[in-house]
Coordinates of C-alpha atoms in Angstrom, one line a residue:
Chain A
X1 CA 38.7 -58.6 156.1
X2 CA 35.6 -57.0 156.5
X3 CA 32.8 -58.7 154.3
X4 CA 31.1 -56.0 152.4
X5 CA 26.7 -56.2 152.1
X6 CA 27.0 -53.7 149.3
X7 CA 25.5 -54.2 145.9
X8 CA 28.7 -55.5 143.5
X9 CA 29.9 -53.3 141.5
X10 CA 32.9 -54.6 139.8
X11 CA 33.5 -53.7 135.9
X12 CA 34.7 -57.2 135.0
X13 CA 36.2 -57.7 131.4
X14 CA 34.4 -54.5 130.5
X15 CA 37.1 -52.3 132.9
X16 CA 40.2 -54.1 130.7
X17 CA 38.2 -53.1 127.4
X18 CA 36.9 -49.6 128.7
X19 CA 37.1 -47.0 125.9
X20 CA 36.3 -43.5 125.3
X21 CA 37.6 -41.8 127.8
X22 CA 40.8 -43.3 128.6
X23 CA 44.6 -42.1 127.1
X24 CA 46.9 -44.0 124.5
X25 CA 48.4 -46.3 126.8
X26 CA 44.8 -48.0 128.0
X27 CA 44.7 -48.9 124.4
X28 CA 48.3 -49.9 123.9
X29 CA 48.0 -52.0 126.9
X30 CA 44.8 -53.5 125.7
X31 CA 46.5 -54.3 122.3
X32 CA 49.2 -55.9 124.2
X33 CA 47.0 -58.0 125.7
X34 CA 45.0 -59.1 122.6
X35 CA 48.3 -59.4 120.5
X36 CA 50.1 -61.8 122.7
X37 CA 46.7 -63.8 123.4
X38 CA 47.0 -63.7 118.9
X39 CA 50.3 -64.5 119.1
X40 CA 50.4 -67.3 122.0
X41 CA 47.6 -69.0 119.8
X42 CA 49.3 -68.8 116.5
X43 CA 53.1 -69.7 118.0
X44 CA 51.5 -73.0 119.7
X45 CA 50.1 -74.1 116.5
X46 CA 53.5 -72.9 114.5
X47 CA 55.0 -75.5 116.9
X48 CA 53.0 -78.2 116.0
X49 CA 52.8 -77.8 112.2
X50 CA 56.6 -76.9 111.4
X51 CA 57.9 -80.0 113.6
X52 CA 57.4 -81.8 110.7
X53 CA 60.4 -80.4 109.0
X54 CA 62.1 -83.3 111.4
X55 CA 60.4 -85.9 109.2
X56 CA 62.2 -85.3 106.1
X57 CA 61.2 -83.5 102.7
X58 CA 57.5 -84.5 101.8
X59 CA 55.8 -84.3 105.3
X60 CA 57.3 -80.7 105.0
X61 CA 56.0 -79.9 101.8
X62 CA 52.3 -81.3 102.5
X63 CA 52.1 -79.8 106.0
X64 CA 53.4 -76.2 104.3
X65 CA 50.8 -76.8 100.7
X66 CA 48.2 -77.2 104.1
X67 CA 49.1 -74.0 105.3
X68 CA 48.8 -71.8 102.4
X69 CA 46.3 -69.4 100.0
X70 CA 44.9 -66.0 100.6
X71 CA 43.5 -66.8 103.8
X72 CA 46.9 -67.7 105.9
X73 CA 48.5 -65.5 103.8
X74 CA 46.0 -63.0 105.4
X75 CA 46.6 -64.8 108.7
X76 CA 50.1 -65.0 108.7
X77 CA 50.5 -61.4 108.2
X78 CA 48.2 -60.0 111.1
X79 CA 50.9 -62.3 113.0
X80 CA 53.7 -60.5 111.7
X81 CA 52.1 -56.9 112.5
X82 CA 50.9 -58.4 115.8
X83 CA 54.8 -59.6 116.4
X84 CA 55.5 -56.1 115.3
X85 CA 53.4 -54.3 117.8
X86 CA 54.2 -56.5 120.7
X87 CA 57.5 -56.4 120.4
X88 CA 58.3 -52.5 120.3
X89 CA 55.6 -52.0 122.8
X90 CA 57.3 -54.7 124.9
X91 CA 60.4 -52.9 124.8
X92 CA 58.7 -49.8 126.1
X93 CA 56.6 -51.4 128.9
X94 CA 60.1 -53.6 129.4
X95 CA 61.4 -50.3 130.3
X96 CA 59.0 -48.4 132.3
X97 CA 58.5 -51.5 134.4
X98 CA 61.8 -51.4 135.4
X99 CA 61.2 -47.8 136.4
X100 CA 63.0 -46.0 133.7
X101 CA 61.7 -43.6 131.2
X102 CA 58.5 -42.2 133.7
X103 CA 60.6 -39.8 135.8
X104 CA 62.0 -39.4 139.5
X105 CA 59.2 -38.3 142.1
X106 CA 58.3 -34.9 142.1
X107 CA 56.5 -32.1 143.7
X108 CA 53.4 -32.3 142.4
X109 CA 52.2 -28.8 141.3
X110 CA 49.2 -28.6 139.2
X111 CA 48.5 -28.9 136.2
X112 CA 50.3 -32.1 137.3
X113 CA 53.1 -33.7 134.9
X114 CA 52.6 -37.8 135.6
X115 CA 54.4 -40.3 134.3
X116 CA 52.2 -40.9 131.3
X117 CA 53.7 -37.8 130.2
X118 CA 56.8 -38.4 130.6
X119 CA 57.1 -41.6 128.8
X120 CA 54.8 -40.4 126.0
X121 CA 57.6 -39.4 123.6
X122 CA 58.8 -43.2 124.1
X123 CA 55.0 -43.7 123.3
X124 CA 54.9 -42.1 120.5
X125 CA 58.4 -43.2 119.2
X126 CA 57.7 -47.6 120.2
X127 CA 54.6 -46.8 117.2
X128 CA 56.8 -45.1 114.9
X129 CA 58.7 -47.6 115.1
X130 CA 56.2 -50.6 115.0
X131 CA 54.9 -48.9 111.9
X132 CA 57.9 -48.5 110.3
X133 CA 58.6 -52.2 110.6
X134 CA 54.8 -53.1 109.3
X135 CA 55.4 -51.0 106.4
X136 CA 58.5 -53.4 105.7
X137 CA 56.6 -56.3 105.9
X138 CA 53.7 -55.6 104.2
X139 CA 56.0 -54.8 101.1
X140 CA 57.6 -57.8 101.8
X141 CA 54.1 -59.8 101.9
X142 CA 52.3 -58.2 99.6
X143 CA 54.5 -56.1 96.6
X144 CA 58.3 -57.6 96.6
X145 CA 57.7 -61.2 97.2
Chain B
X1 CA 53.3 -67.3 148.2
X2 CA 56.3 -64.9 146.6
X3 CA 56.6 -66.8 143.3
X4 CA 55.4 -63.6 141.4
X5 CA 58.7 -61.6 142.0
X6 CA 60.8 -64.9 140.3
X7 CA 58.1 -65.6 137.9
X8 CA 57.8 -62.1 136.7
X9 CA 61.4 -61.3 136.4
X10 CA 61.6 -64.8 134.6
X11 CA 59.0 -63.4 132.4
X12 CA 60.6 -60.1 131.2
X13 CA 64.1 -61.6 130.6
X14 CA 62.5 -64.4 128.4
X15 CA 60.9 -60.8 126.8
X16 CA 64.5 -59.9 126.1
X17 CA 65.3 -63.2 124.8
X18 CA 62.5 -63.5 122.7
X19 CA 62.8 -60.0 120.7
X20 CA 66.6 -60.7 119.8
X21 CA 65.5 -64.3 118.1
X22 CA 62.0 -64.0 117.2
X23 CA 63.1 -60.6 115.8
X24 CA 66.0 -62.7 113.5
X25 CA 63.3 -66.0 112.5
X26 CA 60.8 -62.9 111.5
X27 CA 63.6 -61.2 109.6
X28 CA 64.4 -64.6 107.6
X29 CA 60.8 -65.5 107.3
X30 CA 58.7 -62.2 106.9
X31 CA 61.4 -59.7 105.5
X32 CA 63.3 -61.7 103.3
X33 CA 63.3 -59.2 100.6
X34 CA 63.3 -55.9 102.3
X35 CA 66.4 -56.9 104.8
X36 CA 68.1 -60.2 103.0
X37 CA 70.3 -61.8 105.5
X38 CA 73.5 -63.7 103.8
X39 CA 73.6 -67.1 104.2
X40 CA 69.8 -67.8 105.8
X41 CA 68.0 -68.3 102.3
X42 CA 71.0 -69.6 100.3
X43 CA 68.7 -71.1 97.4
X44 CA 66.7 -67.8 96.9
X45 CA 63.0 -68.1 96.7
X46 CA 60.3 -68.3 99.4
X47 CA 62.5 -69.0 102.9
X48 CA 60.3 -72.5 103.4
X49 CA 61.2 -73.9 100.8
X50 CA 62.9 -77.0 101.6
X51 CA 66.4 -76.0 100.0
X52 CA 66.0 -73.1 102.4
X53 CA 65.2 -75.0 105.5
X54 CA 67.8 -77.4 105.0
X55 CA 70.6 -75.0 104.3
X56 CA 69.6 -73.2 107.7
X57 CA 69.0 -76.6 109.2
X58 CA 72.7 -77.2 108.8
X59 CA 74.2 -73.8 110.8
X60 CA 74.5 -75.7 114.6
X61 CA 73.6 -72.5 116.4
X62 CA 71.0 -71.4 114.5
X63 CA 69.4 -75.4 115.7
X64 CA 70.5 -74.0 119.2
X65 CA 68.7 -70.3 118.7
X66 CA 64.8 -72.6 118.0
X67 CA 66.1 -74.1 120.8
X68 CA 66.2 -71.1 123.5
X69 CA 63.7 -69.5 121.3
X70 CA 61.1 -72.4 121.8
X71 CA 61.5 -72.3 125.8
X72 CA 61.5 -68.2 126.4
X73 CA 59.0 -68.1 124.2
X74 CA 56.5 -71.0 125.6
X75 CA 57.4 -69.6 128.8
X76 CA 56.7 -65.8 128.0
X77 CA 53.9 -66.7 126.3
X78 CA 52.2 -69.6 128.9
X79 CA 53.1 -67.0 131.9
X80 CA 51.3 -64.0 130.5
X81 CA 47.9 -65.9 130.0
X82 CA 48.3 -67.3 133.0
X83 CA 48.4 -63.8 134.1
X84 CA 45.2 -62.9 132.6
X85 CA 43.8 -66.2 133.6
X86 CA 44.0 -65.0 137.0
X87 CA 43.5 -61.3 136.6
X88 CA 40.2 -63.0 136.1
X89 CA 40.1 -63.7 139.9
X90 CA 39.4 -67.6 139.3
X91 CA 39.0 -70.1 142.7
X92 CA 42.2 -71.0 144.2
X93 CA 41.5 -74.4 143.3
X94 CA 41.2 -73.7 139.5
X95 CA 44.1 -71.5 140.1
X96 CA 46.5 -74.5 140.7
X97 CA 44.5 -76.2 138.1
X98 CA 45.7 -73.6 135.1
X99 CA 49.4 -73.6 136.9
X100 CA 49.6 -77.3 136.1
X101 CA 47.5 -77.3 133.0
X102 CA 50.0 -75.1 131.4
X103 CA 52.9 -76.3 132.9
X104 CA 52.4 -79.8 131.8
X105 CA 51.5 -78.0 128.3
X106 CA 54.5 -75.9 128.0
X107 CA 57.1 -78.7 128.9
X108 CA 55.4 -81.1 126.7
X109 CA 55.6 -78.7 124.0
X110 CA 59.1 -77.8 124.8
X111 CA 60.0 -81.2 125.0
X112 CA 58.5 -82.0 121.1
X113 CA 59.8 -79.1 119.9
X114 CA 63.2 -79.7 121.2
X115 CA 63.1 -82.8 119.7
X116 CA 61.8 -81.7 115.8
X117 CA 64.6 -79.2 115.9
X118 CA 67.3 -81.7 116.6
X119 CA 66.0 -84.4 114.4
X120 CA 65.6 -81.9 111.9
X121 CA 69.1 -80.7 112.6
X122 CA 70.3 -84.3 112.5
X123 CA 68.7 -84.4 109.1
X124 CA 70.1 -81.5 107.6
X125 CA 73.6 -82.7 108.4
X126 CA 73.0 -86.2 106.9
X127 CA 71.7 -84.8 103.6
Chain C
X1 CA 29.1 -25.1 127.7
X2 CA 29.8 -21.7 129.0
X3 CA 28.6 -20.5 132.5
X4 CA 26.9 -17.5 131.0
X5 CA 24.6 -19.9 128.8
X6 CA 24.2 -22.2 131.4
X7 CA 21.1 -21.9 133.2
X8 CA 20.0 -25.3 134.6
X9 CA 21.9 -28.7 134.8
X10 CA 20.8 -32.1 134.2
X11 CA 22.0 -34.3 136.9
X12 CA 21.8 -38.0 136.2
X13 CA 22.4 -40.1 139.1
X14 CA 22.8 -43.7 139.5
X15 CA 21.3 -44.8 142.7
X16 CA 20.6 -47.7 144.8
X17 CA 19.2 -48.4 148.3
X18 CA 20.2 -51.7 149.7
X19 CA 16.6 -52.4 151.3
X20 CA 14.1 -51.9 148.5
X21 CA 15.9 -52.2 145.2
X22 CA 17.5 -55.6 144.0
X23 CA 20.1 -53.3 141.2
X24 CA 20.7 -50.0 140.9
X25 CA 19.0 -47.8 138.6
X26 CA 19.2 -44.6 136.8
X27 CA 17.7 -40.9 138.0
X28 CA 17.3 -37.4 136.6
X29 CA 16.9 -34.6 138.2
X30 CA 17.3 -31.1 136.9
X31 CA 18.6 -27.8 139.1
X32 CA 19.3 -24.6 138.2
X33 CA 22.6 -24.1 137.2
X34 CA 25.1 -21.0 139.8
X35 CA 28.2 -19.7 139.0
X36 CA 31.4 -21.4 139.8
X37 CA 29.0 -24.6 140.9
X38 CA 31.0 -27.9 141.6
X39 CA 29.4 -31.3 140.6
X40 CA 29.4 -31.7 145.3
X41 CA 27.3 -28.5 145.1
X42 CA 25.0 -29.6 142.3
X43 CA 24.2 -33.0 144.6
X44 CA 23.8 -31.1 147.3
X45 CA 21.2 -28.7 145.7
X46 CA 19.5 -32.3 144.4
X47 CA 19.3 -33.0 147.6
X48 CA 17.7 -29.8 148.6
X49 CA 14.9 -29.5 145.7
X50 CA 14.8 -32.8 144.8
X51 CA 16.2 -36.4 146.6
X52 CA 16.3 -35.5 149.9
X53 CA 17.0 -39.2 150.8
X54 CA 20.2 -39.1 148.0
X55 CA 23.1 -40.5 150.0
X56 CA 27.0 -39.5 149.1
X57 CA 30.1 -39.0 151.1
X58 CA 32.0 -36.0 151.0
X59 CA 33.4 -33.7 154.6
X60 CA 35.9 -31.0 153.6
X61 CA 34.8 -29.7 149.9
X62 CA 38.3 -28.6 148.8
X63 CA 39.9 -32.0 147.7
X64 CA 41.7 -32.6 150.8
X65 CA 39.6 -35.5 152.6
X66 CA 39.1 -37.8 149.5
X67 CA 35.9 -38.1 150.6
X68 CA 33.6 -37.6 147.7
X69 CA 35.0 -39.7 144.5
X70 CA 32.7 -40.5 142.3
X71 CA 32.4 -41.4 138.8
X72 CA 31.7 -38.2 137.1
X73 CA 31.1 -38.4 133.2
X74 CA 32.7 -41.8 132.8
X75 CA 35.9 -40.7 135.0
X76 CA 36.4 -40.9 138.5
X77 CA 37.3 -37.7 140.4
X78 CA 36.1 -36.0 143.4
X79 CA 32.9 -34.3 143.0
X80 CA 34.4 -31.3 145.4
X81 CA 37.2 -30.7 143.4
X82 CA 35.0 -30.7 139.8
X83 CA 33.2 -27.8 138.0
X84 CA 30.3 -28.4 136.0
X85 CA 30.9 -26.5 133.2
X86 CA 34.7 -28.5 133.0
X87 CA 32.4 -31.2 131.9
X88 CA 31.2 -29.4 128.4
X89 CA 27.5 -30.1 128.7
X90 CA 24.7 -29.4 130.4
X91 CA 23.9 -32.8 131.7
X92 CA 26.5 -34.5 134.8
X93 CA 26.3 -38.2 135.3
X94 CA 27.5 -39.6 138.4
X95 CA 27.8 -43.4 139.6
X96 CA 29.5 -44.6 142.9
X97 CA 32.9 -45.4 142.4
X98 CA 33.3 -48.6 140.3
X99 CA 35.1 -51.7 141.7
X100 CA 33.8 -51.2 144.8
X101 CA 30.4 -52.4 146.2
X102 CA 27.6 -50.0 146.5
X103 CA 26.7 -49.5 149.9
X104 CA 23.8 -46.8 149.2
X105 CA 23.9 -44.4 146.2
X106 CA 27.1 -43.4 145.6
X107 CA 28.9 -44.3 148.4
X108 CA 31.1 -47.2 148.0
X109 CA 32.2 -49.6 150.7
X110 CA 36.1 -48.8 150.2
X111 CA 36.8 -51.0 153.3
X112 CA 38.6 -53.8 151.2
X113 CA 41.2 -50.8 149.9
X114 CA 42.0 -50.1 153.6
X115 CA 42.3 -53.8 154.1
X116 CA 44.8 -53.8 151.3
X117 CA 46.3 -50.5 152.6
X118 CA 47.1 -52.1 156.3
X119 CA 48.1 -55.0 155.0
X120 CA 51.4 -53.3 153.4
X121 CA 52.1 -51.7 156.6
X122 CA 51.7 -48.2 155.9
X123 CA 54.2 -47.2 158.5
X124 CA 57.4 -46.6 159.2
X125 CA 58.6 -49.6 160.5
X126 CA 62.5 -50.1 162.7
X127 CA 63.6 -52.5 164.7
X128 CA 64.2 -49.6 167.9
X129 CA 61.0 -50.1 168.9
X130 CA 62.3 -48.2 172.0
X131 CA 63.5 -44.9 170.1
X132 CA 59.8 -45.2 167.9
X133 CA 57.7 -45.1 171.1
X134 CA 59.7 -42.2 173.2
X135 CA 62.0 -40.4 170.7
X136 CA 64.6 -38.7 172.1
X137 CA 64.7 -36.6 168.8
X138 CA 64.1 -36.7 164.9
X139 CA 65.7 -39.5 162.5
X140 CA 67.9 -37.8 160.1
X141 CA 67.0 -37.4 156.6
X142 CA 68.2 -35.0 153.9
X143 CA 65.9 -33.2 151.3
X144 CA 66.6 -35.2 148.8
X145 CA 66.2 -38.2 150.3
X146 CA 62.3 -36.4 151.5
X147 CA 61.8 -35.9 147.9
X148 CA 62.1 -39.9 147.2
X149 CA 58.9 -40.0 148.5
X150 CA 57.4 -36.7 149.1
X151 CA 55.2 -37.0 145.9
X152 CA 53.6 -40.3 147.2
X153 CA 52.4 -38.6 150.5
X154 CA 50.5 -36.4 149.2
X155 CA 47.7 -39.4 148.1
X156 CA 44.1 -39.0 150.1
X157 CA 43.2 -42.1 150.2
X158 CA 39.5 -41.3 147.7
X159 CA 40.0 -44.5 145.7
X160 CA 39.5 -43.1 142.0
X161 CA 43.0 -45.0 141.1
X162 CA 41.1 -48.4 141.7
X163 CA 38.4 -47.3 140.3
X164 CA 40.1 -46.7 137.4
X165 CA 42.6 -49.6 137.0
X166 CA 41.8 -52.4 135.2
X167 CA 43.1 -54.8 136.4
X168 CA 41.5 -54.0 140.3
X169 CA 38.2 -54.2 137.7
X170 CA 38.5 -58.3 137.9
X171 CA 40.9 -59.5 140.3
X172 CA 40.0 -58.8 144.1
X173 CA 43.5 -60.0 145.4
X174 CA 45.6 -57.5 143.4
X175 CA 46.4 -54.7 145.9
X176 CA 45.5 -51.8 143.5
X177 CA 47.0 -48.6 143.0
X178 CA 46.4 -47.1 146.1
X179 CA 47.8 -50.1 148.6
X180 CA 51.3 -50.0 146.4
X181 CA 52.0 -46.6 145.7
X182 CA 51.8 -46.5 149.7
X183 CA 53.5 -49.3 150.4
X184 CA 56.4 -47.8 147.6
X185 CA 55.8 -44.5 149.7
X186 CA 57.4 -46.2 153.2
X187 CA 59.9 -48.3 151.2
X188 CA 61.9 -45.5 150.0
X189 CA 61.4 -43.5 153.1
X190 CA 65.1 -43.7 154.4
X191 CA 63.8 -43.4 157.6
X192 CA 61.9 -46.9 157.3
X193 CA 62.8 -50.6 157.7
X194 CA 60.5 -52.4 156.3
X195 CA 61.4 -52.8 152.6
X196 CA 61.5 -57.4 153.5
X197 CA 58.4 -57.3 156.1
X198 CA 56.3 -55.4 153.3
X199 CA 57.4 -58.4 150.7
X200 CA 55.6 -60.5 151.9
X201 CA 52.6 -59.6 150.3
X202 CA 54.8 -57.6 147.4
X203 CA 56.6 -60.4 146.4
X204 CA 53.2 -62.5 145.5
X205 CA 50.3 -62.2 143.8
X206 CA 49.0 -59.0 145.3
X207 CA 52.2 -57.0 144.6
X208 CA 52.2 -54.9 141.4
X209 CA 53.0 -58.1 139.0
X210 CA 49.2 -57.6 137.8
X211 CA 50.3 -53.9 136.9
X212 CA 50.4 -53.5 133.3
X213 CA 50.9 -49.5 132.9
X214 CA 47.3 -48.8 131.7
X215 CA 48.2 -45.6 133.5
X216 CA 44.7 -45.0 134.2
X217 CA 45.4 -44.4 138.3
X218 CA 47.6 -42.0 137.5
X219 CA 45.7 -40.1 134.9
X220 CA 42.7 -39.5 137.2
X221 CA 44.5 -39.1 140.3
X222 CA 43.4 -36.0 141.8
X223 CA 46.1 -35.0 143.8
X224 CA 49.2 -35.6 141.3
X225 CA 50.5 -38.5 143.5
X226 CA 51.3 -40.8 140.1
X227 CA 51.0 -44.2 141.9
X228 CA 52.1 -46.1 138.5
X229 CA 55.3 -44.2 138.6
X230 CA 55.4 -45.4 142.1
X231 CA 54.5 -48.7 141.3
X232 CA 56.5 -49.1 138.6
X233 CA 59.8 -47.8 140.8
X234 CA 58.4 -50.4 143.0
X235 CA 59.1 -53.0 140.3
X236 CA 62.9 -52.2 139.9
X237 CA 63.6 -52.2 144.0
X238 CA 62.1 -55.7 143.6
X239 CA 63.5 -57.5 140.5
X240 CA 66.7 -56.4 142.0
X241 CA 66.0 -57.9 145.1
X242 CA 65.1 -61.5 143.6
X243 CA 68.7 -60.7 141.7
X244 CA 70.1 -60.0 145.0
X245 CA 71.5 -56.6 143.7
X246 CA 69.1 -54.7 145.6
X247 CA 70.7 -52.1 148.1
X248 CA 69.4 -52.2 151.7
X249 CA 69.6 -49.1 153.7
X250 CA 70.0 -49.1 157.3
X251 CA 67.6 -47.0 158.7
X252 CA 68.2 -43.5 159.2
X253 CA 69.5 -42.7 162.7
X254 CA 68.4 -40.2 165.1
X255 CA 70.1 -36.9 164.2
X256 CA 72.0 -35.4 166.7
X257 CA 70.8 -32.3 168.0
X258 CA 73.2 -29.1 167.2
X259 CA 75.3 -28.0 169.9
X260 CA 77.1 -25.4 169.2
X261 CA 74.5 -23.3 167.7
X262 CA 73.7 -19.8 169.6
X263 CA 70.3 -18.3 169.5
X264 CA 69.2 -15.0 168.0
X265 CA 67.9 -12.5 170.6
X266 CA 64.1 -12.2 170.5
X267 CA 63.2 -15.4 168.7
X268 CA 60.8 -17.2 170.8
X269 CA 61.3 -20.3 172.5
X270 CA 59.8 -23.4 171.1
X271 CA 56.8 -24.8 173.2
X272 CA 57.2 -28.0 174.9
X273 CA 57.1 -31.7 173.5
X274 CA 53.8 -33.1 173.2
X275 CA 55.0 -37.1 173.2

C-alpha cells in the first residue's frame, strides 16, 4: 500500500447524505438506510415492552395504557409507513442485488442505457406500491379505526 | 476474513423471511380494518386488546411465526447496522467490539423474546 | 446558457498546494469564453492568463486516458470530455476528485484505487502457466460469451465511480466501484480461472457487500461501463457460491487453428508473431 501525503479528502457522512445532484435511487437508498436504523430502534423496544403479554392480563394492559395518546399514535404510524417503505424497497434492492431486473451487459453506445434505467420502472412501481399500502394504513390509523 | 459472503446471504434471506411475517403481524396490527384477517381479531375491537392477544396467543403456529419472526428479524436488523457501523471505517479493534456487542445483544434479546412468546403461549392455552 | 450569449466564464477552482497551505481553499478566475470550449480547455486557458502554477492531470483530451476527472459542478466527470455550456451557467466549479487525497490542486492521489485494483487480480488468470507465457495460439471464446464482459472493458480507470459512491465516501477498505466491476470483468471472462483466487478478497469485507445500489458510479461513469450492474452480477455468482450452486467453468482452451481452410488469391499474408 502506498501511504498517500495528500491533503484528506474524504466526504464522510456527508457523501451517504449528498443531495442535489444525485438520481432517485441515492435517495431511496438513503431512506433505506434511515428507515431500517427507525425501524431497528423501534422493533428493539417493541421487544421489550410487548413481552409483557407473558405476564398475564394487567402487566399487559399497563404496559399498553404506557404506550398510548397522540404522540405514539404519531410514532407508531411513521413505523408502519417506515415498515412500508422498507419493505417494497427491500424487495427491489433484494432483487437487483441478486442481479436481476438491471439488464445483461451490453455495448455501451452513447447516450448510454445503465442499469439505473433499466430497473427504474421497478423504481417507480416498489413506490406505487409502498404508497398504496400507506394510504391503507393511514385510513386504517386515522379514519376507519 | 470471507464472513461477508455467509453473513450477507444470511442477511437477505432473513429479508425474505421478514417481509412474509412482519408483512402478516402489520396486517393484524396496522390494517385491521382495511384487510380483516378471520380468526386474528376474533373479539373485534382494537387487535391489543387482551381478548385479541389471547385468542391469537392460542393458534400454536402463529407462537411459532414471533418465534422465526423475532430471530430474522434481530438478525436483519443487528447485521445491517453493523453494516453501517463499519461503513464508518471504525478501528479493527472496535470493529470486533460492535461484532460482539451486538451479538451478545441480539441473542439475549432472542433468548427473552423466545421466552415471552412461549410463556405467553403457555398462558393462552391455560386460560 | 447558450454559446452565442456566452462571452466569458467564471471558473471557480478549488486548490491546494501541499507546502504552503494547511486546507484547501477556493479561487476565481474569469476567461473569455470560445466556441465548443471544454471545462480541460477552460483550465488550460486559466493557466495561460491567469494560475500558471494551477496543477491538474489530464494526457489524451478525448476521454480515452481517464486522466482528467474532476468534480465538475457537484459531479464527477472528465473535464476533456465536458462542455461548458452543458453546464447551464456561466460559472464552472471544479474540486479534485472527492474520496481521494489531494496531492496538489486537483490532482488526486488515486494510488489506493490501483492498490484495490491489483489486489483483485485484474488478469486473466489459468493454471497453464506454460500455454500463458508462450501461446501456441488463441483460447477459444464465442461472441457471446465476449459480450459477458465486453461492456466492463471498456472502463479507463479516471475514478469518478469512487468518487461518487457513498459508501467509498467513509469506509477505506471497501474496494469501490472501480476494483469490482474489474474484478467482475475477469470473472466472467470464460477465458479466465480465477473466479476462487479473486474471493479471497470478494468473499470479505472489501467485496461488494458494502454495495447498496446508490447507483451513483454508474450514473457518472463516463464511458458507459455500469460497474453497479457489474457489481451487482457479481453478487449472484457469489451467493450462489456460498450455496454451492455456483457453476464453475473450466477455462476456455486454446482453439485449434483451421485446417482445411484455403486462402483467397491476393489477400496478404499476416506479418509474423510478435511473442
Amino acid at each position: 500500500m502506498i501511504e498517500s501525503k495528500g491533503h484528506p479528502n474524504r466526504l464522510g457522512i456527508w457523501g451517504w447524505l449528498g443531495g442535489g445532484r444525485w438520481g432517485v435511487e441515492r435517495y431511496l437508498y438513503t431512506l433505506h438506510r434511515l428507515t431500517g436504523l427507525g425501524l431497528l430502534t423501534y422493533f428493539l423496544l417493541h421487544i421489550l415492552v410487548t413481552s409483557s403479554r407473558a405476564l398475564g392480563k394487567a402487566p399487559w394492559e399497563q404496559a399498553m395504557n404506557a404506550v398510548t395518546g397522540p404522540l405514539f399514535k404519531l410514532g407508531e404510524y411513521l413505523v408502519f409507513v417506515a415498515f412500508a417503505f422498507h419493505a417494497v424497497n427491500g424487495i427491489r434492492l433484494g432483487i437487483i442485488e441478486l442481479g436481476f431486473g438491471v439488464g445483461p451487459p451490453i455495448e455501451p453506445v452513447y447516450p448510454y442505457r445503465t442499469s439505473l434505467d433499466v430497473q427504474r420502472p421497478l423504481a417507480v412501481g416498489v413506490l406505487l406500491l409502498a404508497a398504496i399500502i400507506v394510504v391503507m394504513g393511514t385510513l386504517n390509523f386515522w379514519v376507519l379505526e | 476474513m470471507m464472513r461477508d459472503q455467509k453473513l450477507w446471504t444470511w442477511h437477505l434471506a432473513a429479508g425474505v423471511v421478514i417481509l412474509f411475517l412482519l408483512g402478516l403481524h402489520m396486517t393484524v396490527m396496522h390494517l385491521n380494518v382495511t384487510v380483516p384477517l378471520k380468526g386474528l381479531n376474533p373479539a373485534g375491537g382494537h387487535p391489543i386488546d387482551w381478548q385479541n392477544v389471547i385468542a391469537r396467543g392460542k393458534i400454536g403456529a402463529f407462537a411459532l411465526t414471533y418465534v422465526v419472526l423475532l430471530g430474522a428479524a434481530l438478525f436483519h436488523g443487528l447485521y445491517g447496522l453493523r453494516n453501517i457501523l463499519f461503513e464508518l471505517n471504525p478501528a479493527s479493534w472496535l470493529k470486533r467490539t460492535v461484532s460482539i456487542v451486538l451479538l451478545l445483544c441480539g441473542l439475549a434479546l432472542f433468548s427473552f423474546g423466545t421466552w415471552a412468546a412461549i410463556a405467553g403461549f403457555s398462558l393462552a392455552k391455560a386460560m | 446558457m447558450s454559446e452565442k450569449t456566452l462571452t466569458e466564464v467564471t471558473y471557480r477552482i478549488r486548490r491546494f498546494d501541499p507546502d504552503g497551505d494547511t486546507a484547501p481553499h477556493w479561487e476565481e478566475y474569469g476567461i473569455p469564453y470560445s466556441a465548443g470550449m471544454t471545462v480541460l480547455d477552460g483550465l488550460w486557458k486559466v493557466k495561460e492568463m491567469r494560475a500558471p502554477d494551477l496543477a491538474w492531470r489530464s494526457s489524451c483530451r478525448m476521454g480515452v486516458c481517464g486522466s482528467c476527472g474532476m468534480l465538475v459542478n457537484g459531479k464527477a466527470r472528465l473535464a476533456c470530455n465536458t462542455q461548458v455550456t452543458e453546464l447551464g451557467g456561466d460559472t464552472v466549479v471544479v474540486a479534485p476528485l472527492p474520496n481521494f487525497d489531494i496531492v496538489r490542486d486537483l490532482v488526486p492521489e488515486l494510488a489506493p484505487m490501483f492498490d484495490s485494483h491489483r489486489a483483485l487480480m485484474p488478469h486473466v488468470i489459468r493454471e497453464d502457466v506454460q500455454e500463458q507465457e508462450h501461446p501456441t495460439g488463441e483460447f477459444w471464446q464465442s461472441a457471446h460469451e465476449l459480450e459477458q464482459y465486453l461492456q466492463f472493458s471498456y472502463c479507463i480507470k479516471c475514478g469518478c465511480c469512487m468518487a461518487a459512491c457513498p459508501t467509498f465516501a467513509t469506509d477505506a477498505l471497501y474496494s469501490g466501484p472501480m476494483p469490482l466491476g474489474q474484478a467482475h470483468r475477469y470473472n466472467s471472462d470464460t477465458r479466465d480461472g480465477g473466479f476462487s483466487a479473486r474471493k479471497r478478497v470478494l468473499a470479505g469485507e472489501a467485496g461488494p457487500w458494502r454495495c447498496h445500489f446508490a447507483g451513483e458510479c454508474s450514473r457518472v461513469c463516463p464511458k458507459g461501463v455500469d460497474p453497479a450492474k457489474a457489481i451487482q452480477l457479481m453478487k449472484r455468482e457469489l451467493v450462489l457460491d456460498y450455496l454451492r450452486l455456483h457453476k464453475q467453468h473450466r477455462p476456455a482452451t486454446v482453439a485449434k487453428k483451421a485446417t482445411e481452410t484455403k486462402r483467397r488469391e491476393g489477400i496478404p499474408e499476416p506479418p509474423a508473431p510478435t511473442v
